[in-house]
Amino acid sequence: MDNKQPLLDVKDLKQFFRISNKFTVKAVNGVSFHIYPGETYGLVGESGSGKSTIGRSVIRLYDPTAGTINFDGVDISGKLSDTEVQHLRTNMQMIFQDPMASLNPRRKVLDIIAQGLDVHHLCKSKQEREEKVYQILEKVGLSREHANRYPHQFSGGQRQRIGIARALIMNPKLIIADEAISALDVSIQAQVVNLMKEIQRETNIAFLFIAHDLSMVKYISDRIGVLHLGYLLETGTKEEIFSNPVHPYTRSLLSAIPLSNPRIEKHRTSETYEYETSGIDYAKGVSNHIDGTHYVHATPEELKVWL
Amino acid sequence: MTEAIKKEEKILSIRDLSISFQTALGSVDAIRGVELDLYRGETLAIVGESGSGKSVTMKAVMGILSSNGVINSGSIDFTYYDNDEKIDVDILKLTKKHMRSHINGKHIAMIFQDPMTSLNPTMNIGAQIMEGMIWHKKANKKEAYQRALELLELVGITDAKKRMKNYPHQLSGGMRQRVVIAIALACNPDLLICDEPTTALDVTIQAKILELIKDIQKKMNISVIYITHDLGVVAKVADYVAVMYAGKIVEKGTVDEVFYDPRHPYTWGLLSAMPDLDTFDDVLYTIPGSPPNLSHKVEGDAFADRNIYALNIDHRLEPPMFKISDTHYAATWLLHEKAPKVEMPKALKERIERMLKEASDDGQ
Ligand SMILES: Nc1ncnc2c1ncn2[C@@H]1O[C@H](COP(=O)(O)OP(=O)(O)OP(=O)(O)O)[C@@H](O)[C@H]1O
Ligand SMILES: Nc1ncnc2c1ncn2[C@@H]1O[C@H](COP(=O)(O)OP(=O)(O)OP(=O)(O)O)[C@@H](O)[C@H]1O
Ligand code: SF4
Ligand SMILES: [Mg+2]
Ligand SMILES: [Mg+2]
């Protein structure tokens, strides 16, 4: 992995929102991470920690307050030229949490999926457009007959496949999946996750996978980043994070995953973590190398206590 | 002594419940003969595929079915105490008005998935907790205020006096959900129904809230029904589990029976599909096919078409509930004495053995 070029390289990203003269929300406060081609990076952390904001800054729905975002060899953190916008909008795609809310109910599946092709004028003929949609439908486990239906005529899992098809048809290098499976039931989650992995094997696509279900994140990700209050507290391979969590917040997060083994789960209580009373100051911490790809955000004194 | 008697007391008993919905495309048989029992102080978890009828069943218990719903048959017997007087009712025979003024919010309380939709954004949370007590219990303002303070502290909200004056948007998601729980508990319900109470929350807050409900349940001896698709949550909180499929309960038993000795092929599929923190398998198991269309009459076992273990008879005749133990039942012809012997999938069997071993290593 060492000599490979990252596909996405985010350095010291800050995304602030000014609410009033006196008050600014520091949603993302100096976050760095990178994703290699063909890799899945999982982003976890409590509600409000800044996960979606990172996704939205990276795909440039926001103007970053500070920091750099390098995507596919191009710095996309500043003002973008038309060709850079075109490059970004085709090579980076996003899948959203609620498939029903993100699919236009009055448009046929064919037109929903072809939307990106239409916007960027990527098809020469009507026939080519249809053929591309049919191919992608098959890839996500639907059939060409589905092309003429409307979103409400599909089950939750099938709708999420339409969302994936719409992202895939652009043949992107990176897909940001923001809570893309959280609303689905276990068996359907498994279908969607298997599909994402299979497509990754075929096309070497990279995923930024945002979720709060850690067991799914562990299953799908190669590396994981733990976010809290806008700070990336710990990052590493899933083995590094799950077998050697260093930061107390990561430890409490892992201890809170309910295990599906009743005889153990009934007697377990989770570790608690309260930032306000912990004595930890994120603003003073820096990134510390533990080993391999494992990094922890801490002051030298904090690190001494935790290791 | 009274404790023991109360523990054995049945508070909810659903029999032969069938519900259809009238839609533009015809009638949908959403609930097809549900039977369920719940005892005082105990916790039941209902699991099952999306659309299997979990929420509709619980809405029937609350008497809040949508207007196109029709009850075809059945009874929902509910037992509660009003000023120490024991009262038995069949909820299906009560009017909506009676449910609203005598049962809902007082004897049966429900927590919905999204706390924001069940809170009033224009009213401070203190007033919202007190409202139910003043309306149902005819408590005076001072008593209600005192009790609201206690409840906020009980659900782990510090600085309760100040928080009483906060509006919902001034609280974090986890705090809001705790306020919803405080409101639900304000009238000392006999039964608390939680429909996906923690899916919107992250794991740390989820764990705290589940531990909290458990704690309060023990203190107040209330019965709780959870609807969830997170089997880890089930493992943590449930005494009993009911597995729903296509409008029916296909397996029920103690949490141990369902997790370590599942008998229905759908339950096998459900347990196999959950990701396992201990393995790095490459492909997650999924249940093949999709659930049946309930606007057509179901012939035989509704799961037969997706079941690789299906017998001939499964396609013709709906299986009855077979008894496995006093508490464990499953509706599959595989349990018929003349059925060929079919074992659960090997991978699931190994996983259960591993779970049992971990539990015994853990001293449980
Ligand atoms: N457009 C915005 N304007 C102002 N504040 C915002 C905006 N977007 C996000 N925030 C704030 O930034 C913080 C991070 O929000 P974000 O949506 O990134 O959280 P998240 O980690 O995705 O949480 P969840 O798991 O609940 O989706 C929150 O405090 C949120 O209120
Ligand atoms: N008002 C209604 N009109 C028509 N059909 C309905 C109505 N309400 C529910 N249904 C149908 O009844 C069935 C059971 O729905 P229910 O909401 O109980 O599912 P569920 O088990 O709670 O699923 P989920 O896990 O997705 O919440 C579904 O097929 C649903 O489409
Ligand atoms: S408290 Fe009031 S509303 Fe509730 S049961 Fe008694 S009389 Fe009816
Ligand atoms: Mg988010
Ligand atoms: Mg439901």
mmCIF file of C-alpha atoms in Angstrom, chain B residues 60-342:
data_model
loop_
_atom_site.group_PDB
_atom_site.id
_atom_site.type_symbol
_atom_site.label_atom_id
_atom_site.label_comp_id
_atom_site.label_asym_id
_atom_site.label_seq_id
_atom_site.Cartn_x
_atom_site.Cartn_y
_atom_site.Cartn_z
ATOM 1 C CA ALA B 60 -53.738 -2.312 16.863
ATOM 2 C CA VAL B 61 -52.778 -2.702 20.526
ATOM 3 C CA MET B 62 -52.761 1.094 20.861
ATOM 4 C CA GLY B 63 -56.051 1.365 18.952
ATOM 5 C CA ILE B 64 -54.460 3.695 16.405
ATOM 6 C CA LEU B 65 -54.803 1.750 13.138
ATOM 7 C CA SER B 66 -55.071 3.971 10.092
ATOM 8 C CA SER B 67 -58.584 4.481 8.762
ATOM 9 C CA ASN B 68 -58.263 2.075 5.806
ATOM 10 C CA GLY B 69 -57.457 -0.799 8.186
ATOM 11 C CA VAL B 70 -60.120 -3.445 8.890
ATOM 12 C CA ILE B 71 -59.997 -5.920 11.771
ATOM 13 C CA ASN B 72 -61.212 -9.221 10.324
ATOM 14 C CA SER B 73 -61.040 -11.271 13.506
ATOM 15 C CA GLY B 74 -59.387 -11.654 16.868
ATOM 16 C CA SER B 75 -59.127 -10.229 20.362
ATOM 17 C CA ILE B 76 -56.543 -8.190 22.284
ATOM 18 C CA ASP B 77 -57.076 -8.745 26.009
ATOM 19 C CA PHE B 78 -55.334 -6.227 28.203
ATOM 20 C CA THR B 79 -55.217 -6.229 32.013
ATOM 21 C CA TYR B 80 -54.400 -3.112 33.997
ATOM 22 C CA TYR B 81 -54.879 -1.567 37.405
ATOM 23 C CA ASP B 82 -56.717 1.652 38.070
ATOM 24 C CA ASN B 83 -56.397 2.712 41.722
ATOM 25 C CA ASP B 84 -55.583 -0.920 42.649
ATOM 26 C CA GLU B 85 -58.693 -2.153 40.919
ATOM 27 C CA LYS B 86 -57.938 -4.841 38.328
ATOM 28 C CA ILE B 87 -59.589 -4.215 34.974
ATOM 29 C CA ASP B 88 -59.729 -6.578 31.973
ATOM 30 C CA VAL B 89 -60.639 -5.241 28.543
ATOM 31 C CA ASP B 90 -60.655 -6.395 24.940
ATOM 32 C CA ILE B 91 -59.020 -3.441 23.215
ATOM 33 C CA LEU B 92 -60.720 -4.259 19.922
ATOM 34 C CA LYS B 93 -64.117 -3.684 21.568
ATOM 35 C CA LEU B 94 -63.227 -0.220 22.892
ATOM 36 C CA THR B 95 -63.930 3.017 21.048
ATOM 37 C CA LYS B 96 -61.085 5.263 19.927
ATOM 38 C CA LYS B 97 -62.343 7.903 22.318
ATOM 39 C CA HIS B 98 -62.262 5.527 25.266
ATOM 40 C CA MET B 99 -58.762 4.357 24.312
ATOM 41 C CA ARG B 100 -57.578 7.945 24.199
ATOM 42 C CA SER B 101 -59.000 9.012 27.519
ATOM 43 C CA HIS B 102 -58.529 5.847 29.596
ATOM 44 C CA ILE B 103 -55.752 3.668 28.135
ATOM 45 C CA ASN B 104 -53.290 5.427 25.861
ATOM 46 C CA GLY B 105 -50.576 7.405 27.545
ATOM 47 C CA LYS B 106 -51.778 6.189 30.894
ATOM 48 C CA HIS B 107 -51.749 2.396 30.849
ATOM 49 C CA ILE B 108 -50.079 1.803 27.503
ATOM 50 C CA ALA B 109 -47.354 4.179 26.342
ATOM 51 C CA MET B 110 -45.482 4.087 23.060
ATOM 52 C CA ILE B 111 -42.075 5.460 22.059
ATOM 53 C CA PHE B 112 -41.656 6.061 18.347
ATOM 54 C CA GLN B 113 -38.497 5.946 16.290
ATOM 55 C CA ASP B 114 -37.958 9.671 15.841
ATOM 56 C CA PRO B 115 -38.118 11.616 19.098
ATOM 57 C CA MET B 116 -38.566 14.928 17.296
ATOM 58 C CA THR B 117 -41.911 13.948 15.788
ATOM 59 C CA SER B 118 -43.371 13.051 19.168
ATOM 60 C CA LEU B 119 -42.322 16.269 20.907
ATOM 61 C CA ASN B 120 -44.078 19.597 20.558
ATOM 62 C CA PRO B 121 -41.480 22.124 19.341
ATOM 63 C CA THR B 122 -43.370 25.108 20.777
ATOM 64 C CA MET B 123 -43.708 23.863 24.346
ATOM 65 C CA ASN B 124 -40.937 23.529 26.931
ATOM 66 C CA ILE B 125 -40.171 19.983 27.952
ATOM 67 C CA GLY B 126 -41.287 20.446 31.560
ATOM 68 C CA ALA B 127 -44.780 21.378 30.415
ATOM 69 C CA GLN B 128 -44.810 18.409 28.040
ATOM 70 C CA ILE B 129 -43.983 15.928 30.793
ATOM 71 C CA MET B 130 -46.535 17.471 33.176
ATOM 72 C CA GLU B 131 -49.330 17.637 30.599
ATOM 73 C CA GLY B 132 -50.134 13.908 30.702
ATOM 74 C CA MET B 133 -50.138 13.756 34.480
ATOM 75 C CA ILE B 134 -52.506 16.685 34.811
ATOM 76 C CA TRP B 135 -54.833 15.344 32.138
ATOM 77 C CA HIS B 136 -54.860 11.639 33.085
ATOM 78 C CA LYS B 137 -54.162 11.651 36.752
ATOM 79 C CA LYS B 138 -55.857 14.879 37.691
ATOM 80 C CA ALA B 139 -52.655 15.764 39.499
ATOM 81 C CA ASN B 140 -52.273 19.361 40.614
ATOM 82 C CA LYS B 141 -49.566 21.481 39.103
ATOM 83 C CA LYS B 142 -47.214 21.264 42.032
ATOM 84 C CA GLU B 143 -47.332 17.468 42.244
ATOM 85 C CA ALA B 144 -46.870 17.193 38.505
ATOM 86 C CA TYR B 145 -43.849 19.522 38.603
ATOM 87 C CA GLN B 146 -42.233 17.519 41.374
ATOM 88 C CA ARG B 147 -42.799 14.253 39.543
ATOM 89 C CA ALA B 148 -41.489 15.672 36.257
ATOM 90 C CA LEU B 149 -38.273 16.653 38.021
ATOM 91 C CA GLU B 150 -37.918 13.159 39.444
ATOM 92 C CA LEU B 151 -38.523 11.595 36.049
ATOM 93 C CA LEU B 152 -35.902 13.738 34.330
ATOM 94 C CA GLU B 153 -33.400 12.705 36.951
ATOM 95 C CA LEU B 154 -34.486 9.085 36.589
ATOM 96 C CA VAL B 155 -33.776 9.168 32.837
ATOM 97 C CA GLY B 156 -30.329 10.571 33.585
ATOM 98 C CA ILE B 157 -30.774 14.229 32.691
ATOM 99 C CA THR B 158 -28.664 16.335 35.027
ATOM 100 C CA ASP B 159 -29.587 19.878 35.971
ATOM 101 C CA ALA B 160 -33.238 18.882 35.652
ATOM 102 C CA LYS B 161 -34.614 22.137 37.059
ATOM 103 C CA LYS B 162 -32.960 24.177 34.306
ATOM 104 C CA ARG B 163 -33.738 21.625 31.627
ATOM 105 C CA MET B 164 -37.470 21.793 32.391
ATOM 106 C CA LYS B 165 -37.457 25.218 30.737
ATOM 107 C CA ASN B 166 -35.652 24.032 27.565
ATOM 108 C CA TYR B 167 -37.396 23.583 24.233
ATOM 109 C CA PRO B 168 -36.773 20.372 22.249
ATOM 110 C CA HIS B 169 -34.387 21.985 19.741
ATOM 111 C CA GLN B 170 -32.095 22.999 22.610
ATOM 112 C CA LEU B 171 -31.392 19.348 23.442
ATOM 113 C CA SER B 172 -29.208 16.788 21.672
ATOM 114 C CA GLY B 173 -30.792 13.765 19.985
ATOM 115 C CA GLY B 174 -30.046 11.458 22.882
ATOM 116 C CA MET B 175 -31.491 13.886 25.417
ATOM 117 C CA ARG B 176 -34.649 14.303 23.362
ATOM 118 C CA GLN B 177 -35.169 10.574 23.246
ATOM 119 C CA ARG B 178 -34.791 10.480 27.040
ATOM 120 C CA VAL B 179 -37.432 13.181 27.377
ATOM 121 C CA VAL B 180 -39.772 11.075 25.238
ATOM 122 C CA ILE B 181 -39.111 8.180 27.604
ATOM 123 C CA ALA B 182 -39.800 10.401 30.624
ATOM 124 C CA ILE B 183 -43.139 11.427 29.083
ATOM 125 C CA ALA B 184 -43.965 7.787 28.395
ATOM 126 C CA LEU B 185 -43.219 6.880 32.002
ATOM 127 C CA ALA B 186 -44.986 9.879 33.546
ATOM 128 C CA CYS B 187 -48.274 8.058 34.019
ATOM 129 C CA ASN B 188 -46.821 4.756 35.315
ATOM 130 C CA PRO B 189 -47.911 2.688 32.322
ATOM 131 C CA ASP B 190 -48.509 -1.047 32.675
ATOM 132 C CA LEU B 191 -47.161 -1.593 29.171
ATOM 133 C CA LEU B 192 -44.477 0.305 27.254
ATOM 134 C CA ILE B 193 -44.140 -0.248 23.499
ATOM 135 C CA CYS B 194 -40.900 0.883 21.832
ATOM 136 C CA ASP B 195 -40.892 0.887 18.009
ATOM 137 C CA GLU B 196 -37.245 1.066 16.862
ATOM 138 C CA PRO B 197 -36.486 3.383 19.784
ATOM 139 C CA THR B 198 -32.777 3.682 19.116
ATOM 140 C CA THR B 199 -32.169 3.370 15.352
ATOM 141 C CA ALA B 200 -31.662 7.128 15.041
ATOM 142 C CA LEU B 201 -29.099 7.108 17.837
ATOM 143 C CA ASP B 202 -25.477 6.112 17.815
ATOM 144 C CA VAL B 203 -24.299 3.122 19.819
ATOM 145 C CA THR B 204 -23.095 4.912 22.933
ATOM 146 C CA ILE B 205 -26.381 6.736 23.494
ATOM 147 C CA GLN B 206 -28.311 3.642 22.458
ATOM 148 C CA ALA B 207 -26.605 1.548 25.121
ATOM 149 C CA LYS B 208 -27.350 4.144 27.794
ATOM 150 C CA ILE B 209 -31.013 4.368 26.849
ATOM 151 C CA LEU B 210 -31.511 0.608 26.762
ATOM 152 C CA GLU B 211 -29.854 0.233 30.172
ATOM 153 C CA LEU B 212 -32.069 3.020 31.447
ATOM 154 C CA ILE B 213 -35.325 1.461 30.233
ATOM 155 C CA LYS B 214 -34.255 -1.842 31.769
ATOM 156 C CA ASP B 215 -33.529 -0.168 35.063
ATOM 157 C CA ILE B 216 -36.836 1.678 35.207
ATOM 158 C CA GLN B 217 -38.696 -1.427 34.139
ATOM 159 C CA LYS B 218 -37.291 -3.295 37.117
ATOM 160 C CA LYS B 219 -38.143 -0.474 39.506
ATOM 161 C CA MET B 220 -41.714 -0.048 38.286
ATOM 162 C CA ASN B 221 -42.424 -3.666 37.229
ATOM 163 C CA ILE B 222 -43.751 -2.688 33.824
ATOM 164 C CA SER B 223 -43.879 -4.864 30.708
ATOM 165 C CA VAL B 224 -42.034 -3.751 27.601
ATOM 166 C CA ILE B 225 -42.369 -4.668 23.921
ATOM 167 C CA TYR B 226 -39.486 -3.773 21.604
ATOM 168 C CA ILE B 227 -39.721 -3.707 17.838
ATOM 169 C CA THR B 228 -36.255 -3.729 16.332
ATOM 170 C CA HIS B 229 -34.156 -5.225 13.584
ATOM 171 C CA ASP B 230 -30.962 -5.046 15.608
ATOM 172 C CA LEU B 231 -30.450 -8.528 17.027
ATOM 173 C CA GLY B 232 -27.785 -7.185 19.395
ATOM 174 C CA VAL B 233 -30.470 -5.026 21.000
ATOM 175 C CA VAL B 234 -32.726 -8.074 21.291
ATOM 176 C CA ALA B 235 -29.945 -10.031 22.966
ATOM 177 C CA LYS B 236 -29.419 -7.224 25.443
ATOM 178 C CA VAL B 237 -32.985 -6.550 26.548
ATOM 179 C CA ALA B 238 -35.419 -9.344 25.714
ATOM 180 C CA ASP B 239 -36.781 -12.187 27.828
ATOM 181 C CA TYR B 240 -38.906 -13.467 24.948
ATOM 182 C CA VAL B 241 -38.630 -13.121 21.177
ATOM 183 C CA ALA B 242 -41.353 -13.338 18.528
ATOM 184 C CA VAL B 243 -40.273 -13.668 14.889
ATOM 185 C CA MET B 244 -42.745 -12.288 12.350
ATOM 186 C CA TYR B 245 -42.953 -13.153 8.701
ATOM 187 C CA ALA B 246 -45.642 -12.047 6.230
ATOM 188 C CA GLY B 247 -48.210 -11.095 8.846
ATOM 189 C CA LYS B 248 -47.743 -14.102 11.139
ATOM 190 C CA ILE B 249 -45.610 -15.085 14.065
ATOM 191 C CA VAL B 250 -43.560 -17.993 12.766
ATOM 192 C CA GLU B 251 -41.452 -18.656 15.860
ATOM 193 C CA LYS B 252 -41.526 -17.571 19.481
ATOM 194 C CA GLY B 253 -39.633 -18.548 22.564
ATOM 195 C CA THR B 254 -37.280 -17.332 25.254
ATOM 196 C CA VAL B 255 -34.344 -15.351 23.930
ATOM 197 C CA ASP B 256 -32.100 -18.356 24.651
ATOM 198 C CA GLU B 257 -34.369 -20.709 22.704
ATOM 199 C CA VAL B 258 -34.592 -18.477 19.647
ATOM 200 C CA PHE B 259 -30.895 -17.495 19.534
ATOM 201 C CA TYR B 260 -29.319 -20.855 20.420
ATOM 202 C CA ASP B 261 -31.944 -23.319 19.196
ATOM 203 C CA PRO B 262 -33.842 -21.689 16.295
ATOM 204 C CA ARG B 263 -36.238 -23.983 14.443
ATOM 205 C CA HIS B 264 -37.938 -22.001 11.675
ATOM 206 C CA PRO B 265 -35.973 -21.668 8.397
ATOM 207 C CA TYR B 266 -36.797 -17.934 8.304
ATOM 208 C CA THR B 267 -35.259 -17.517 11.766
ATOM 209 C CA TRP B 268 -32.201 -19.391 10.491
ATOM 210 C CA GLY B 269 -31.927 -16.899 7.648
ATOM 211 C CA LEU B 270 -32.373 -13.906 9.940
ATOM 212 C CA LEU B 271 -29.704 -15.080 12.385
ATOM 213 C CA SER B 272 -27.331 -15.978 9.552
ATOM 214 C CA ALA B 273 -27.629 -12.531 7.975
ATOM 215 C CA MET B 274 -26.335 -10.558 10.940
ATOM 216 C CA PRO B 275 -22.709 -9.544 10.663
ATOM 217 C CA ASP B 276 -20.522 -11.317 13.157
ATOM 218 C CA LEU B 277 -17.896 -9.237 14.931
ATOM 219 C CA ASP B 278 -15.637 -12.253 15.346
ATOM 220 C CA THR B 279 -15.248 -13.312 11.752
ATOM 221 C CA PHE B 280 -13.853 -11.776 8.627
ATOM 222 C CA ASP B 281 -16.040 -13.737 6.177
ATOM 223 C CA ASP B 282 -16.091 -12.396 2.700
ATOM 224 C CA VAL B 283 -19.792 -12.554 1.889
ATOM 225 C CA LEU B 284 -22.686 -11.943 4.247
ATOM 226 C CA TYR B 285 -25.528 -14.425 4.110
ATOM 227 C CA THR B 286 -28.770 -13.071 2.653
ATOM 228 C CA ILE B 287 -32.199 -14.635 2.456
ATOM 229 C CA PRO B 288 -32.937 -15.331 -1.216
ATOM 230 C CA GLY B 289 -36.027 -13.920 -2.959
ATOM 231 C CA SER B 290 -38.475 -11.368 -1.606
ATOM 232 C CA PRO B 291 -41.482 -11.548 0.719
ATOM 233 C CA PRO B 292 -44.864 -12.613 -0.713
ATOM 234 C CA ASN B 293 -47.361 -10.127 -2.059
ATOM 235 C CA LEU B 294 -50.075 -10.071 0.588
ATOM 236 C CA SER B 295 -52.705 -8.710 -1.766
ATOM 237 C CA HIS B 296 -52.978 -12.278 -3.068
ATOM 238 C CA LYS B 297 -54.164 -15.097 -0.888
ATOM 239 C CA VAL B 298 -51.229 -17.059 0.511
ATOM 240 C CA GLU B 299 -51.337 -20.790 -0.284
ATOM 241 C CA GLY B 300 -49.431 -22.998 2.128
ATOM 242 C CA ASP B 301 -46.458 -21.625 4.049
ATOM 243 C CA ALA B 302 -45.733 -18.008 3.082
ATOM 244 C CA PHE B 303 -41.984 -18.634 3.319
ATOM 245 C CA ALA B 304 -41.977 -21.774 1.140
ATOM 246 C CA ASP B 305 -40.799 -20.112 -2.092
ATOM 247 C CA ARG B 306 -37.693 -18.728 -0.396
ATOM 248 C CA ASN B 307 -36.999 -21.792 1.670
ATOM 249 C CA ILE B 308 -34.497 -24.318 0.310
ATOM 250 C CA TYR B 309 -35.712 -26.729 2.980
ATOM 251 C CA ALA B 310 -39.364 -26.496 1.853
ATOM 252 C CA LEU B 311 -41.283 -29.756 1.739
ATOM 253 C CA ASN B 312 -44.042 -30.532 -0.766
ATOM 254 C CA ILE B 313 -46.716 -29.870 1.779
ATOM 255 C CA ASP B 314 -45.353 -26.376 2.447
ATOM 256 C CA HIS B 315 -46.658 -25.181 -0.888
ATOM 257 C CA ARG B 316 -50.163 -26.501 -0.190
ATOM 258 C CA LEU B 317 -50.980 -26.282 3.503
ATOM 259 C CA GLU B 318 -50.170 -23.605 6.050
ATOM 260 C CA PRO B 319 -48.271 -25.204 8.969
ATOM 261 C CA PRO B 320 -49.714 -24.901 12.499
ATOM 262 C CA MET B 321 -47.586 -23.810 15.483
ATOM 263 C CA PHE B 322 -45.659 -26.853 16.691
ATOM 264 C CA LYS B 323 -44.699 -26.968 20.327
ATOM 265 C CA ILE B 324 -41.013 -27.500 21.103
ATOM 266 C CA SER B 325 -41.104 -26.635 24.814
ATOM 267 C CA ASP B 326 -43.577 -24.936 27.134
ATOM 268 C CA THR B 327 -42.266 -21.598 25.905
ATOM 269 C CA HIS B 328 -40.926 -22.400 22.423
ATOM 270 C CA TYR B 329 -43.130 -22.724 19.317
ATOM 271 C CA ALA B 330 -42.506 -22.625 15.566
ATOM 272 C CA ALA B 331 -44.767 -22.838 12.533
ATOM 273 C CA THR B 332 -42.947 -25.114 10.102
ATOM 274 C CA TRP B 333 -43.796 -28.551 8.767
ATOM 275 C CA LEU B 334 -40.168 -29.503 9.447
ATOM 276 C CA LEU B 335 -41.299 -30.078 13.038
ATOM 277 C CA HIS B 336 -43.976 -32.584 12.069
ATOM 278 C CA GLU B 337 -43.135 -36.051 13.378
ATOM 279 C CA LYS B 338 -43.207 -37.505 9.853
ATOM 280 C CA ALA B 339 -41.005 -34.777 8.306
ATOM 281 C CA PRO B 340 -37.511 -35.697 7.138
ATOM 282 C CA LYS B 341 -34.809 -34.574 9.536
ATOM 283 C CA VAL B 342 -33.402 -31.211 8.409
#
